[in-house]
PDB file of C-alpha atoms in Angstrom:
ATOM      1  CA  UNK A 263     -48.963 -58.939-105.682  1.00  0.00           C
ATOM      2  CA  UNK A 264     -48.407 -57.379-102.438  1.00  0.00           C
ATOM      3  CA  UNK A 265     -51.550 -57.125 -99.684  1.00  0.00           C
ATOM      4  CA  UNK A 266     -51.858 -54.340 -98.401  1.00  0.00           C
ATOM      5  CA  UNK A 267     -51.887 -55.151 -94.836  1.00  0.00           C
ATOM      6  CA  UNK A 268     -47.941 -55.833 -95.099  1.00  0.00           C
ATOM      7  CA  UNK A 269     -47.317 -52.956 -96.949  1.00  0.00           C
ATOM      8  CA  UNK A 270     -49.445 -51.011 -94.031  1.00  0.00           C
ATOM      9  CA  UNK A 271     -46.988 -52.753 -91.488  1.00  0.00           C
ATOM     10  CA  UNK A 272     -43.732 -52.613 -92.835  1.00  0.00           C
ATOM     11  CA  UNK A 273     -43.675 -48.891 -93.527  1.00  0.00           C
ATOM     12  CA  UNK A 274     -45.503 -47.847 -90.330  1.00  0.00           C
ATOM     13  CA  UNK A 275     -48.416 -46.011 -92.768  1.00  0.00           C
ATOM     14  CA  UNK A 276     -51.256 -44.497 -90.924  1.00  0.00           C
ATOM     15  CA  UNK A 277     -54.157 -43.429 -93.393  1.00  0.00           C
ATOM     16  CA  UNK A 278     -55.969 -40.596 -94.511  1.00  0.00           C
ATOM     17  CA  UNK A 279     -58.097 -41.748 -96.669  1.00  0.00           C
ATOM     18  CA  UNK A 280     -61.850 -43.211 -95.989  1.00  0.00           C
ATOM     19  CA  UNK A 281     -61.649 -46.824 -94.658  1.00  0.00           C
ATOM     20  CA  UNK A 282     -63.880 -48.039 -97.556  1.00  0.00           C
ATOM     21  CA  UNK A 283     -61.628 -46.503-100.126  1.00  0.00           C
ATOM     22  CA  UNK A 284     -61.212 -49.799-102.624  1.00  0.00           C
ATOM     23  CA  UNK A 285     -57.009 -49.841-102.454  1.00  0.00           C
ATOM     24  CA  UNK A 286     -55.436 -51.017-106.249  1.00  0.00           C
ATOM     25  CA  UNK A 287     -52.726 -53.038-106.613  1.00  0.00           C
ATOM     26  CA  UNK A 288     -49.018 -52.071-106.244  1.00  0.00           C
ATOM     27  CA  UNK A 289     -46.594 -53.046-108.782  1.00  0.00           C
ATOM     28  CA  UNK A 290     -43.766 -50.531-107.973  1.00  0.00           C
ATOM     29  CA  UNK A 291     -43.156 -47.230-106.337  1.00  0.00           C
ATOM     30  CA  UNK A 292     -41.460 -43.864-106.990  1.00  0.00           C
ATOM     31  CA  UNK A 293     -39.781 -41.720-104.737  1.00  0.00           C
ATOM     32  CA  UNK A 294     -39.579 -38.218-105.308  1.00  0.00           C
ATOM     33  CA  UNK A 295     -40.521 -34.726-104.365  1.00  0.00           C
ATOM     34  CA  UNK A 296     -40.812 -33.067-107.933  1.00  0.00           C
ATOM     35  CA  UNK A 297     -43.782 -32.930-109.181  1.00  0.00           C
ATOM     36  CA  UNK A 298     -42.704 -32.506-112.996  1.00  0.00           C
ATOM     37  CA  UNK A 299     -40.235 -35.420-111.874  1.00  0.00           C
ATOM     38  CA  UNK A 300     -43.376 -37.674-111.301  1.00  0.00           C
ATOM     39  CA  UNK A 301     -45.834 -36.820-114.092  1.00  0.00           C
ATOM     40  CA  UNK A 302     -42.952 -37.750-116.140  1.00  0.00           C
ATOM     41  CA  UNK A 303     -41.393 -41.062-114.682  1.00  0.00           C
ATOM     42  CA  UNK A 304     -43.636 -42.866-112.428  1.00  0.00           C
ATOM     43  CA  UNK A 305     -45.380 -45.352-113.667  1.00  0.00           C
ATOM     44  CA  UNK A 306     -49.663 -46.485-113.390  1.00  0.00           C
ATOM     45  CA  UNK A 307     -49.853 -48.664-110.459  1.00  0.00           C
ATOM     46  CA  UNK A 308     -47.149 -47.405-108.245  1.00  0.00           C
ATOM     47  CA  UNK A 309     -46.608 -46.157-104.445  1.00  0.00           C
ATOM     48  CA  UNK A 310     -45.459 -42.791-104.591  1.00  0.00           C
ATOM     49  CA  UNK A 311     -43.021 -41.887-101.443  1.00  0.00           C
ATOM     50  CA  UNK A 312     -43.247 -37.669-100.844  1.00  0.00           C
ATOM     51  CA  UNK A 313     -42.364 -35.173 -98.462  1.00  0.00           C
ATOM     52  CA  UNK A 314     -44.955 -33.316-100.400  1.00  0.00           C
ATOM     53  CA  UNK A 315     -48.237 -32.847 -98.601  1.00  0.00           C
ATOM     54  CA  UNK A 316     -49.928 -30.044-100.224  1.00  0.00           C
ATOM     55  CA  UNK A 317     -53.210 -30.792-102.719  1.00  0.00           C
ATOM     56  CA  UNK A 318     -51.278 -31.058-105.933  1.00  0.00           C
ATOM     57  CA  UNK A 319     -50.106 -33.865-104.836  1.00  0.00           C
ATOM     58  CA  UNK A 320     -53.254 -36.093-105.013  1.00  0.00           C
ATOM     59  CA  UNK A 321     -53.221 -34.228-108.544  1.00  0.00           C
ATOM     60  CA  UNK A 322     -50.956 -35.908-109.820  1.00  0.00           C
ATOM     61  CA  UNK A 323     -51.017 -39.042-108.497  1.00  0.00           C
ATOM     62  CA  UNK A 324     -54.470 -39.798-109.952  1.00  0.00           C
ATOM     63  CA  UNK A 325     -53.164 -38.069-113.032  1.00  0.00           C
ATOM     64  CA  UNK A 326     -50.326 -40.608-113.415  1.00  0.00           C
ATOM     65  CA  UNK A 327     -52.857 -43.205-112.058  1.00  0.00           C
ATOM     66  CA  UNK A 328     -51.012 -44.318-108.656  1.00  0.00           C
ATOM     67  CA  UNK A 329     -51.801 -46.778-106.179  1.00  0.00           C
ATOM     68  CA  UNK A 330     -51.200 -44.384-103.584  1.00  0.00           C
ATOM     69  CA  UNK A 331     -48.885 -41.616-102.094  1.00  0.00           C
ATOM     70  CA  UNK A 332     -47.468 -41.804 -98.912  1.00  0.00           C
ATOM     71  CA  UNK A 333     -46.028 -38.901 -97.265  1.00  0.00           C
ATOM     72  CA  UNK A 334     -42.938 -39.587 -95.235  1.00  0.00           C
ATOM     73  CA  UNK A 335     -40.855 -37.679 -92.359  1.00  0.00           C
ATOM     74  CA  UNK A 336     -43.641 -37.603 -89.805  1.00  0.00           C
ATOM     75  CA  UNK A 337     -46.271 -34.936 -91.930  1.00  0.00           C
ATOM     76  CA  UNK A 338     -48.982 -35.200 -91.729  1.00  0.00           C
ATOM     77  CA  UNK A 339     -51.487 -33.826 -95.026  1.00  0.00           C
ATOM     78  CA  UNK A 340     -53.564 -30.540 -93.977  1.00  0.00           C
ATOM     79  CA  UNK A 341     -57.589 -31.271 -94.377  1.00  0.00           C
ATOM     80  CA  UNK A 342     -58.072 -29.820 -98.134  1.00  0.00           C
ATOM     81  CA  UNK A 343     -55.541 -32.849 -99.357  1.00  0.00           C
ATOM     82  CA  UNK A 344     -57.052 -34.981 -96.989  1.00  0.00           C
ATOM     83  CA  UNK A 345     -60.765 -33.842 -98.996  1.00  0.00           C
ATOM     84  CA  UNK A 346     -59.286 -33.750-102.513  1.00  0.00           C
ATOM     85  CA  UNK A 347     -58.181 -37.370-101.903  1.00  0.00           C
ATOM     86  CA  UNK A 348     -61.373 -39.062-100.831  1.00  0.00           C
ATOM     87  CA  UNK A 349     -62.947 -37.060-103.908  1.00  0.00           C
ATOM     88  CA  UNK A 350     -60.111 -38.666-106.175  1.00  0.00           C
ATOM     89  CA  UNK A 351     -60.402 -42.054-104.725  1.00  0.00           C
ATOM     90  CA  UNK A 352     -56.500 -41.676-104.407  1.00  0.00           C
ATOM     91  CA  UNK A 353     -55.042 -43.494-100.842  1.00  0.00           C
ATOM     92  CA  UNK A 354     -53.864 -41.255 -98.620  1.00  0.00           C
ATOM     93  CA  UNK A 355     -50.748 -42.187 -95.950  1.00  0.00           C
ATOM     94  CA  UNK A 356     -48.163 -40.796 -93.882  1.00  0.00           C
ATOM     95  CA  UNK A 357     -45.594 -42.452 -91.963  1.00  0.00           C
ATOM     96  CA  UNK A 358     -42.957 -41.322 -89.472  1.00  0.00           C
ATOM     97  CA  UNK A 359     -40.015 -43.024 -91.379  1.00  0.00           C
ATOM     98  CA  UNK A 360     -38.037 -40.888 -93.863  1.00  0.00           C
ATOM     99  CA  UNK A 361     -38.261 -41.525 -97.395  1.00  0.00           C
ATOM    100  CA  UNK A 362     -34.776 -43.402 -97.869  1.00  0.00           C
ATOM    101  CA  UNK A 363     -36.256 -45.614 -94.643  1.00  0.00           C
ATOM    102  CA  UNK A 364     -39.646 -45.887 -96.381  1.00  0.00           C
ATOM    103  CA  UNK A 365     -38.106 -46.625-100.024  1.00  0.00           C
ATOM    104  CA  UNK A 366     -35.795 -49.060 -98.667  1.00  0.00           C
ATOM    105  CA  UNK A 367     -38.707 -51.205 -97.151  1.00  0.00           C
ATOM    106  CA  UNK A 368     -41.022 -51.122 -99.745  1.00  0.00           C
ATOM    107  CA  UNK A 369     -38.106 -51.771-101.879  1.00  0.00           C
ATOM    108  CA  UNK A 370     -37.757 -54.992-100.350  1.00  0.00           C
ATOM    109  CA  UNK A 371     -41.393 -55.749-100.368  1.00  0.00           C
ATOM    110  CA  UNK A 372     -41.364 -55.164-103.788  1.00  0.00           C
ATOM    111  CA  UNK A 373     -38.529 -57.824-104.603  1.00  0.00           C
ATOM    112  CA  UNK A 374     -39.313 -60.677-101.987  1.00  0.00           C
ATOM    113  CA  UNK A 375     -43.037 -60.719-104.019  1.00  0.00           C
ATOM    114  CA  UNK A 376     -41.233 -60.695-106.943  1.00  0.00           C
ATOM    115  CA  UNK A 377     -42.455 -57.183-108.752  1.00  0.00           C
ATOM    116  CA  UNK A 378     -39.093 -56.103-109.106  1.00  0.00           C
ATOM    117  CA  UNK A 379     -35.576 -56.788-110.038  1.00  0.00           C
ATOM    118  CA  UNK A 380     -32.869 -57.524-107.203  1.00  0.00           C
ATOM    119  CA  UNK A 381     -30.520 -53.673-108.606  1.00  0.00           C
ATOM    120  CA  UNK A 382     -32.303 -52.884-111.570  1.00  0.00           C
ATOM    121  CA  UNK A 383     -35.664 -51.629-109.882  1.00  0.00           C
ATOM    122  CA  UNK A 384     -37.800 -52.526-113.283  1.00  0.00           C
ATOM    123  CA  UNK A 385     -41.228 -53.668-113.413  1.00  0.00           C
ATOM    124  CA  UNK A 386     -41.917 -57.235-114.610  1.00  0.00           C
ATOM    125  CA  UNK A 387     -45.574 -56.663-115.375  1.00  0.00           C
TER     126      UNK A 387
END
């Protein structure tokens, strides 16, 4: 498993989210800005990487059941996804690296703690 501190570091995150806000587990992550895209191949216990900052967002990711979302390039989430998140329990971040910067370092993370595949990118729950 990863700790969350290093994830925190690596990718620059700031958060969004209340401080008390219980943080899962990450076992993978999904980077994507479609929200059909999402519902449909992320997987339970992931760290979604987004552009996306608007409420549907946190929608989906407690829908799917992710670890988190972080949204990349610099945005920052307006208030009402900042609200609808604490009410969802659902991790808030953003962080000023892009999403190929962002991916690529939790990508890394990922395979040093073993969660991944070095090319394939699959889950060895």
């Amino acid at each position: 498993m990863i700790d969350w501190q290093e994830i925190v570091a690596e990718l620059e995150l700031a958060a969004h989210h209340h401080k008390a806000l219980v943080l899962p587990p990450v076992y993978g992550a999904y980077c994507g800005d479609m929200m059909s895209d999402v519902l449909a191949r992320a997987r339970r216990g992931s760290l979604w990487i987004t552009i996306q900052r608007h409420r549907n967002v946190i929608a989906v990711a407690s829908l799917v059941g992710l670890s988190g979302v972080v949204i990349s390039g610099g945005r920052v989430p307006p208030p009402d996804t900042v609200a609808l998140a604490e009410r969802e329990g659902v991790p808030l971040f953003s962080t000023p690296l892009d999403s190929f910067h962002a991916a690529g370092r939790l990508y890394n993370l990922l395979t040093r703690a073993g969660l991944i595949k070095p090319g394939g990118g699959n889950l060895q729950r």
